[in-house]
Short mmCIF file of C-alpha atoms and ligand atoms in Angstrom, two decimals:
data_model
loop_
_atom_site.label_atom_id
_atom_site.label_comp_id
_atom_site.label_asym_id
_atom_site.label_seq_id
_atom_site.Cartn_x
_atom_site.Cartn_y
_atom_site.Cartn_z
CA UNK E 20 -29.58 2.88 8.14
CA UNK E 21 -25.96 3.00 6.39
CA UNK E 22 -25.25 -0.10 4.77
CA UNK E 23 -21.54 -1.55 5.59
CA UNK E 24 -20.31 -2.45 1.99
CA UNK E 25 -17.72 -5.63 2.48
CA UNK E 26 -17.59 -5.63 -1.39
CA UNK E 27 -16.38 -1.92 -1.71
CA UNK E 28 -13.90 -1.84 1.39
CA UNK E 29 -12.34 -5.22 -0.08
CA UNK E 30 -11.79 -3.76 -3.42
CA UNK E 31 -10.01 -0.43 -2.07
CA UNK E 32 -7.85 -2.11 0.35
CA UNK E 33 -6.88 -4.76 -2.60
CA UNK E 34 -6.13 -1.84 -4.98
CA UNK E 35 -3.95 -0.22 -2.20
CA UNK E 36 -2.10 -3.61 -1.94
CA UNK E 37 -2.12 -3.97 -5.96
CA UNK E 38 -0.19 -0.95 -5.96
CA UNK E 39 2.18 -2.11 -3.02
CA UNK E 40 2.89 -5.07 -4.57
CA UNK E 41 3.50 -4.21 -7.98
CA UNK E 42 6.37 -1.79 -6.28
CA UNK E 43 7.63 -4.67 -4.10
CA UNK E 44 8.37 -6.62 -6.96
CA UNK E 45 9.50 -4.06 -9.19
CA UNK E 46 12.42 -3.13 -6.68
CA UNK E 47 13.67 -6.78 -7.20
CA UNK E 48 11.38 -9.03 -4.58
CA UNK E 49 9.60 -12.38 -6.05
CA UNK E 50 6.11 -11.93 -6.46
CA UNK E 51 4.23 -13.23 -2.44
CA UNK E 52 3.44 -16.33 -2.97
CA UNK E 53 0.20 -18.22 -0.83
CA UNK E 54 -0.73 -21.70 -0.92
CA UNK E 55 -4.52 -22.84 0.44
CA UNK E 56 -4.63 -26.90 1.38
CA UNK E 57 -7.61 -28.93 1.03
CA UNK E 58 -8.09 -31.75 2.70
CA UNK E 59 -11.24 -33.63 1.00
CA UNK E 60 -14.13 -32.26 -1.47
CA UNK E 61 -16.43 -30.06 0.99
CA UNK E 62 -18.14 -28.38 -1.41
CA UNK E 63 -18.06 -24.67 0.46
CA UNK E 64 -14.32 -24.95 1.39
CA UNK E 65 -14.02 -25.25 -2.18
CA UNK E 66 -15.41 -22.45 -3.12
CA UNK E 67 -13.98 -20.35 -0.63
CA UNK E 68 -10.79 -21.53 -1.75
CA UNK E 69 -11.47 -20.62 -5.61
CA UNK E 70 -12.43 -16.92 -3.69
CA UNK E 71 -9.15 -16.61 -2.27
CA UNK E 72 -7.06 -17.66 -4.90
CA UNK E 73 -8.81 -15.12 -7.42
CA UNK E 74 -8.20 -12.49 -4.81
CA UNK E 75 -4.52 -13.67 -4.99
CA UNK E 76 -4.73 -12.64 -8.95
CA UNK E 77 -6.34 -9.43 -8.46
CA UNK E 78 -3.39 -8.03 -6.29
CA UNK E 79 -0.81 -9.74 -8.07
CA UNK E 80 0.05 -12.29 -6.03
CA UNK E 81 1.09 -16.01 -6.64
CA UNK E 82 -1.17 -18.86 -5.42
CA UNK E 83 -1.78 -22.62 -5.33
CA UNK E 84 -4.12 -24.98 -4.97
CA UNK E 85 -3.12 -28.15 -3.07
CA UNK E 86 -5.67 -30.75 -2.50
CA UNK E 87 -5.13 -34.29 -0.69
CA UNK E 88 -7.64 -36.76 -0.57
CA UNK E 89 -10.13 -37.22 2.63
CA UNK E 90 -8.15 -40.38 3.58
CA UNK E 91 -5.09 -38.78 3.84
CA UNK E 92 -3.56 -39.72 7.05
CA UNK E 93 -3.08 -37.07 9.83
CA UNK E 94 0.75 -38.26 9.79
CA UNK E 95 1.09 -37.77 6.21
CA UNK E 96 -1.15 -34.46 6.07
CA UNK E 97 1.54 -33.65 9.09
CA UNK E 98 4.29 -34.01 6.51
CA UNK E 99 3.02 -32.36 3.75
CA UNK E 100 3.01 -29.19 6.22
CA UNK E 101 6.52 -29.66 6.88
CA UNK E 102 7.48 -29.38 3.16
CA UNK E 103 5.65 -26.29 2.92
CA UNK E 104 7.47 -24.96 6.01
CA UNK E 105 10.25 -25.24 4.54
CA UNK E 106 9.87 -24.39 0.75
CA UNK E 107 11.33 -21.04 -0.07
CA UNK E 108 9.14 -20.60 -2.44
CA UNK E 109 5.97 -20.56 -0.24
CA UNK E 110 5.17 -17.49 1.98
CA UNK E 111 2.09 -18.32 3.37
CA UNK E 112 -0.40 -21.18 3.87
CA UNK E 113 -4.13 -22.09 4.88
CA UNK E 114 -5.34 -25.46 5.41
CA UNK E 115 -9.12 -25.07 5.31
CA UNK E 116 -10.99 -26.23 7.98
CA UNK E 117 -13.10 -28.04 8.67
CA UNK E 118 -10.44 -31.23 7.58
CA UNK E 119 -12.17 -34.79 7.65
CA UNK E 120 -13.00 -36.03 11.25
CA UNK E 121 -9.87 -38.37 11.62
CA UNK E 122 -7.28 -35.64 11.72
CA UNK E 123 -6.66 -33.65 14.70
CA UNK E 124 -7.19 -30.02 14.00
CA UNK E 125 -5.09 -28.82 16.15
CA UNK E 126 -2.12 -30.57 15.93
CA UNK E 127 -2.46 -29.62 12.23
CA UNK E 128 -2.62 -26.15 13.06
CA UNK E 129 0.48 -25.91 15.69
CA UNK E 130 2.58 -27.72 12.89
CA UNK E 131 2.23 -24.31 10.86
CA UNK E 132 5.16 -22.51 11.05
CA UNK E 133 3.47 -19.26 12.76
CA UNK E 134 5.41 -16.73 10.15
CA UNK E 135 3.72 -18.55 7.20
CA UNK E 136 0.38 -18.95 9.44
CA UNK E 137 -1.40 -15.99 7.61
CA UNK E 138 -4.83 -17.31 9.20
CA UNK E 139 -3.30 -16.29 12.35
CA UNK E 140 -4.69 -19.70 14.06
CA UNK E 141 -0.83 -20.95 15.27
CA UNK E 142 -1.05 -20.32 19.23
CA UNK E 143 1.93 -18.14 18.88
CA UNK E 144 0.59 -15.43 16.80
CA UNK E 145 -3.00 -15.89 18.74
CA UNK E 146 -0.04 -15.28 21.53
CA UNK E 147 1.55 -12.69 20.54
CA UNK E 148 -2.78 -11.11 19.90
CA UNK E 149 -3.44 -11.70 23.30
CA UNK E 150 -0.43 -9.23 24.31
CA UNK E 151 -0.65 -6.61 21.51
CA UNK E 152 2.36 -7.67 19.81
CA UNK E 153 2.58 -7.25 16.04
CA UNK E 154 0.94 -11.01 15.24
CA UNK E 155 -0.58 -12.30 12.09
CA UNK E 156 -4.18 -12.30 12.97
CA UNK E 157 -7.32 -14.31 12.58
CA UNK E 158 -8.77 -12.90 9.28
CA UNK E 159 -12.12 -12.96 10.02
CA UNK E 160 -11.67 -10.89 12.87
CA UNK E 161 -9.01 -8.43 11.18
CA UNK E 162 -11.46 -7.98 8.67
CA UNK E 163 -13.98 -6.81 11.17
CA UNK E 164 -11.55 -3.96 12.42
CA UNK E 165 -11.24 -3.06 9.31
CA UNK E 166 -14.63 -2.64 8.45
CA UNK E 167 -15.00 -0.56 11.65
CA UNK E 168 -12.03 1.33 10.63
CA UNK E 169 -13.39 2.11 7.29
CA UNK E 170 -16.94 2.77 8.02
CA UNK E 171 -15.49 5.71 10.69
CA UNK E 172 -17.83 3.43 13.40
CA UNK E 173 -16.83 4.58 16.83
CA UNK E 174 -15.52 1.56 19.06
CA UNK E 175 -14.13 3.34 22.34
CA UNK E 176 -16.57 3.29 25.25
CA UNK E 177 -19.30 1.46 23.49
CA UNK E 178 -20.25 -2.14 24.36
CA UNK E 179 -19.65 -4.87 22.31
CA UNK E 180 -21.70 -8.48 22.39
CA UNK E 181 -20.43 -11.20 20.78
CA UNK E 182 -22.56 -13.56 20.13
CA UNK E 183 -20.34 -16.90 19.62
CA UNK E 184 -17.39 -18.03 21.01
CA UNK E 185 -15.14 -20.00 18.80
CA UNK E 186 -11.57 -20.32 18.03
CA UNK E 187 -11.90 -18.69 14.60
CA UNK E 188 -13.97 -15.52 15.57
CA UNK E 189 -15.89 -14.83 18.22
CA UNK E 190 -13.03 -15.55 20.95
CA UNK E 191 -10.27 -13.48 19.06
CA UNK E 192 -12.44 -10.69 17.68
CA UNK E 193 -13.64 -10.18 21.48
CA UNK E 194 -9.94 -10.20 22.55
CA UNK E 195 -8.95 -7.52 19.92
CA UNK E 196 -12.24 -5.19 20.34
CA UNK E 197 -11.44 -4.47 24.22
CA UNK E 198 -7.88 -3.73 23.47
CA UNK E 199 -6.44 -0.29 24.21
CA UNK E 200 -5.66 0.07 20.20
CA UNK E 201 -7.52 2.79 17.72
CA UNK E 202 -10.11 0.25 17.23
CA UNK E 203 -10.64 -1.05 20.46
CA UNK E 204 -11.47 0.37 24.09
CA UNK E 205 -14.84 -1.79 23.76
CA UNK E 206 -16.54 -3.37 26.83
CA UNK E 207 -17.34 -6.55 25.53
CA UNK E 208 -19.58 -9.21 26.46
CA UNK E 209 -19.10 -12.67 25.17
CA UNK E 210 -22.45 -14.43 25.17
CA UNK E 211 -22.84 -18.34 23.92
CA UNK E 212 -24.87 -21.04 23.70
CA UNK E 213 -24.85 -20.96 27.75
CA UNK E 214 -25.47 -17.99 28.07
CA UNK E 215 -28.97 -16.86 30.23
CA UNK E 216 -31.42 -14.25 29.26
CA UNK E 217 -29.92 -13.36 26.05
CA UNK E 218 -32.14 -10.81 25.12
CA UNK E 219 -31.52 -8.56 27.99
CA UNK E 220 -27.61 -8.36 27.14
CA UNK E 221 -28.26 -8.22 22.96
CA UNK E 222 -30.28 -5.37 23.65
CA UNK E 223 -27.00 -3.64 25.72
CA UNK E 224 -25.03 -3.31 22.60
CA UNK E 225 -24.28 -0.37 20.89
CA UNK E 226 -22.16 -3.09 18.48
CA UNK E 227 -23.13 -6.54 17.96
CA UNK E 228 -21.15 -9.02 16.49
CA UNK E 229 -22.99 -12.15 15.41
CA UNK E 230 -21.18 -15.45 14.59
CA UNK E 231 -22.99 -18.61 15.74
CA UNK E 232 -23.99 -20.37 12.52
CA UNK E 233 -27.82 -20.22 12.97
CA UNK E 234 -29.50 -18.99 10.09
CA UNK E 235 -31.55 -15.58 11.06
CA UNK E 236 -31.09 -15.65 14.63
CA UNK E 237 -31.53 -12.52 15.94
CA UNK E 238 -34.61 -10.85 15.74
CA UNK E 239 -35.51 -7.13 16.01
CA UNK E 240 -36.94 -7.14 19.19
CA UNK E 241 -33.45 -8.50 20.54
CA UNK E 242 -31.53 -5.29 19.58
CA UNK E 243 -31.22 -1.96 20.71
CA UNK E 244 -32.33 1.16 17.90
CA UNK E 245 -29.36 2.52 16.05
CA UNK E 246 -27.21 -0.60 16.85
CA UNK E 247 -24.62 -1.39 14.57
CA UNK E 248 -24.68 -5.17 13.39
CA UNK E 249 -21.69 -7.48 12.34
CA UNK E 250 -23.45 -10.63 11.10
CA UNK E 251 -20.70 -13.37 10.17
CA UNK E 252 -22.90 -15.82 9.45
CA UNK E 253 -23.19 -17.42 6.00
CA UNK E 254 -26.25 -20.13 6.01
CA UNK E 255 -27.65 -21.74 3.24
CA UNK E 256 -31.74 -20.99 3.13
CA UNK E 257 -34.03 -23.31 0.61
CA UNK E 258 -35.29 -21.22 -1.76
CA UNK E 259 -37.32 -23.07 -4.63
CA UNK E 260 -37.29 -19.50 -6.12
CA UNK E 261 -33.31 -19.13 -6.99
CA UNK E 262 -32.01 -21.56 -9.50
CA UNK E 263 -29.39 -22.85 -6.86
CA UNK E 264 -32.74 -23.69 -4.96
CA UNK E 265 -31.03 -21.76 -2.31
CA UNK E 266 -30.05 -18.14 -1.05
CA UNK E 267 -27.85 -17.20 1.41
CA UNK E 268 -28.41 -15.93 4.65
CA UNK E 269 -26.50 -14.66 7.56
CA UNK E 270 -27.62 -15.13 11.37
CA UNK E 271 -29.55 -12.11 11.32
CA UNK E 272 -32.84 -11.66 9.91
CA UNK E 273 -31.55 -8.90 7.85
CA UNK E 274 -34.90 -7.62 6.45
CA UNK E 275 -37.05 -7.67 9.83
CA UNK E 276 -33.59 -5.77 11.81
CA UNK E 277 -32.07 -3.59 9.20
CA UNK E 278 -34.61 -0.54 9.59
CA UNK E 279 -33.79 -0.28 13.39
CA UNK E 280 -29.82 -0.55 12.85
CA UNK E 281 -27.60 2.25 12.46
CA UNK E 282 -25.00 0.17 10.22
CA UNK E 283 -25.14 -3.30 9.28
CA UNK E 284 -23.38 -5.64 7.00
CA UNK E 285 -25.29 -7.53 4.60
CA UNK E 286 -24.90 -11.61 4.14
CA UNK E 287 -23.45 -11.82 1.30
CA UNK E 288 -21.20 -9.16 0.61
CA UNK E 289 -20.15 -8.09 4.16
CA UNK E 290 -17.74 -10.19 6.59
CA UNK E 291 -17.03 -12.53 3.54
CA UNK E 292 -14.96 -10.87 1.03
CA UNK E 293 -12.98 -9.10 4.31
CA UNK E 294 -12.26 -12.20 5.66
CA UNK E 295 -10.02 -12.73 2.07
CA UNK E 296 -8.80 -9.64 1.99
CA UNK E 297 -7.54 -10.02 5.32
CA UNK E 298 -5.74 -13.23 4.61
CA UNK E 299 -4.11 -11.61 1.76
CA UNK E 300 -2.95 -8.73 3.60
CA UNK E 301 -1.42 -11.20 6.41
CA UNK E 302 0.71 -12.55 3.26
CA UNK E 303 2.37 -9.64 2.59
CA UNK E 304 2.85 -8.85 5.88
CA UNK E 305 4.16 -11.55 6.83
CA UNK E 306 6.91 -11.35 3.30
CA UNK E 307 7.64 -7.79 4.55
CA UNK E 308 8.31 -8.88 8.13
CA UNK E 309 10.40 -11.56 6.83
CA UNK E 310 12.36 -9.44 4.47
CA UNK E 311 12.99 -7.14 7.45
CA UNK E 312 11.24 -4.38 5.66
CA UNK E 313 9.21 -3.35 8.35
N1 LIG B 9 -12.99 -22.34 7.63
C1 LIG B 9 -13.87 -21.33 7.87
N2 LIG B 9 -13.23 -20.15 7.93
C2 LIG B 9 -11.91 -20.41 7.73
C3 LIG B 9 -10.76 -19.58 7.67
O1 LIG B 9 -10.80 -18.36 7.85
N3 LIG B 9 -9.58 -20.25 7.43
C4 LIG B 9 -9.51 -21.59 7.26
N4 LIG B 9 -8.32 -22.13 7.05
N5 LIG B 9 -10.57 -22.37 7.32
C5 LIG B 9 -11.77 -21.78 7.53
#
């Protein structure tokens, strides 16, 4: 079993971009600036937040933190996206979902101008995915081709199951896996909540991709030997044990599966810290683009 190190591959692709950035601005450019948006006190969002803005100082980048109360109307959230449309200054945003049940994700989202949408959620850069246009894309699912890429883990021919089927991952990263693209050429099945006799397609995949948000899900006898596993998940597990009274678990059951994989990522320390890197990559992308400089 080969372990696939988010940790490591975050660090090397952020020193690559530490590098690139430090010679962006030295040729004149302001530093790339992202802002994250939270809407309310949800404890993770908050912490992924803090993540992504340290990332942000790592490479050299500027952040900031902008955080409206939960009763913030949707028409006032609305408007606060407009101003950071249009300040200069800004050259990317988040707005961390989930937002409080009153406000309409989606018309939240679409109010993103898609050139500072570095989550890649705006339907125009999801779009502009869907054709293989150059697109800001979904950074969990970025993240996963890069992992791929990194780890040297052969996508073309094999089949893909993705288990999960949301805006965020499972639909996109299915999307970009069966592309005609370096990593791509996948056949991929996308299996859900609906989906019958589970078992008999998990144990088809040569990669599986796990995103569903239930804690330990898949079992060993539900994959095939020398499978490589993508677990997304990130679940909170009592644990009277840890001082937190809590440990972290993705949707695999990591200890009873990882003998029989070939790769797998571990929960934490796998999707996770790709998933920021990824956003901050879409940043400068998106300044480059921008500046015409590529
Ligand atoms: N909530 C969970 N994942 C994400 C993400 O990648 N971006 C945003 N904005 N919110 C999230």
């Amino acid at each position: 079993m080969s372990l696939i190190d988010g940790r490591k591959t975050a660090e090397i692709i952020k020193n690559q971009l530490k590098v690139e950035i430090e010679e962006w601005v030295k040729s004149g450019h302001k530093k790339p600036h992202l802002a994250a948006v939270l809407v309310g006190d949800n404890v993770a969002s908050r912490s992924y937040i803090r993540t992504k803005i340290k990332s942000c100082e790592e490479v050299g980048m500027a952040s900031s933190f902008i955080h409206f109360d939960a009763q913030i109307s949707e028409d006032q959230l609305l408007v606060e996206i407009d101003k950071l449309n249009s300040n200069p200054d800004i050259d990317g945003f988040i707005v961390q979902l989930p937002v409080p049940d009153h406000i309409d994700e989606h018309k939240i989202i679409q109010r993103i101008d898609p050139k500072k949408d570095v989550d890649g959620f705006h339907p125009v850069n999801l779009g502009k995915m869907m054709l293989g246009l150059p697109a800001l894309l979904p950074a969990t699912p970025y993240g996963i081709l890069e992992l791929l890429r990194h780890h040297n883990i052969e996508t073309s021919g094999k089949h893909c199951v993705v288990l999960g089927r949301s805006n965020i991952v499972g639909t996109p990263v299915s999307i970009l896996l069966s592309r005609k693209s370096d990593v791509g050429n996948c056949t991929v099945t996308l299996a859900h909540s609906r989906t019958k006799n589970l078992k008999e397609i998990t144990l088809l995949a040569d990669i599986l991709i796990v995103a569903l948000g239930i804690p330990e899900f898949v079992s060993p006898d539900m994959i095939k030997e020398d499978c490589v596993i993508i677990d997304v998940g990130i679940n909170r597990k009592d644990d009277p044990t840890r001082k937190r009274g809590y440990r972290l678990v993705g949707d695999v059951d990591y200890e009873q599966v990882v003998d029989k994989a070939s790769h797998i990522t571990p929960v934490p320390g796998g999707v996770g810290p790709m998933t920021v890197t990824c956003l901050i990559l879409n940043t400068f992308k998106t300044v480059k683009w921008n500046a015409g400089a590529e």
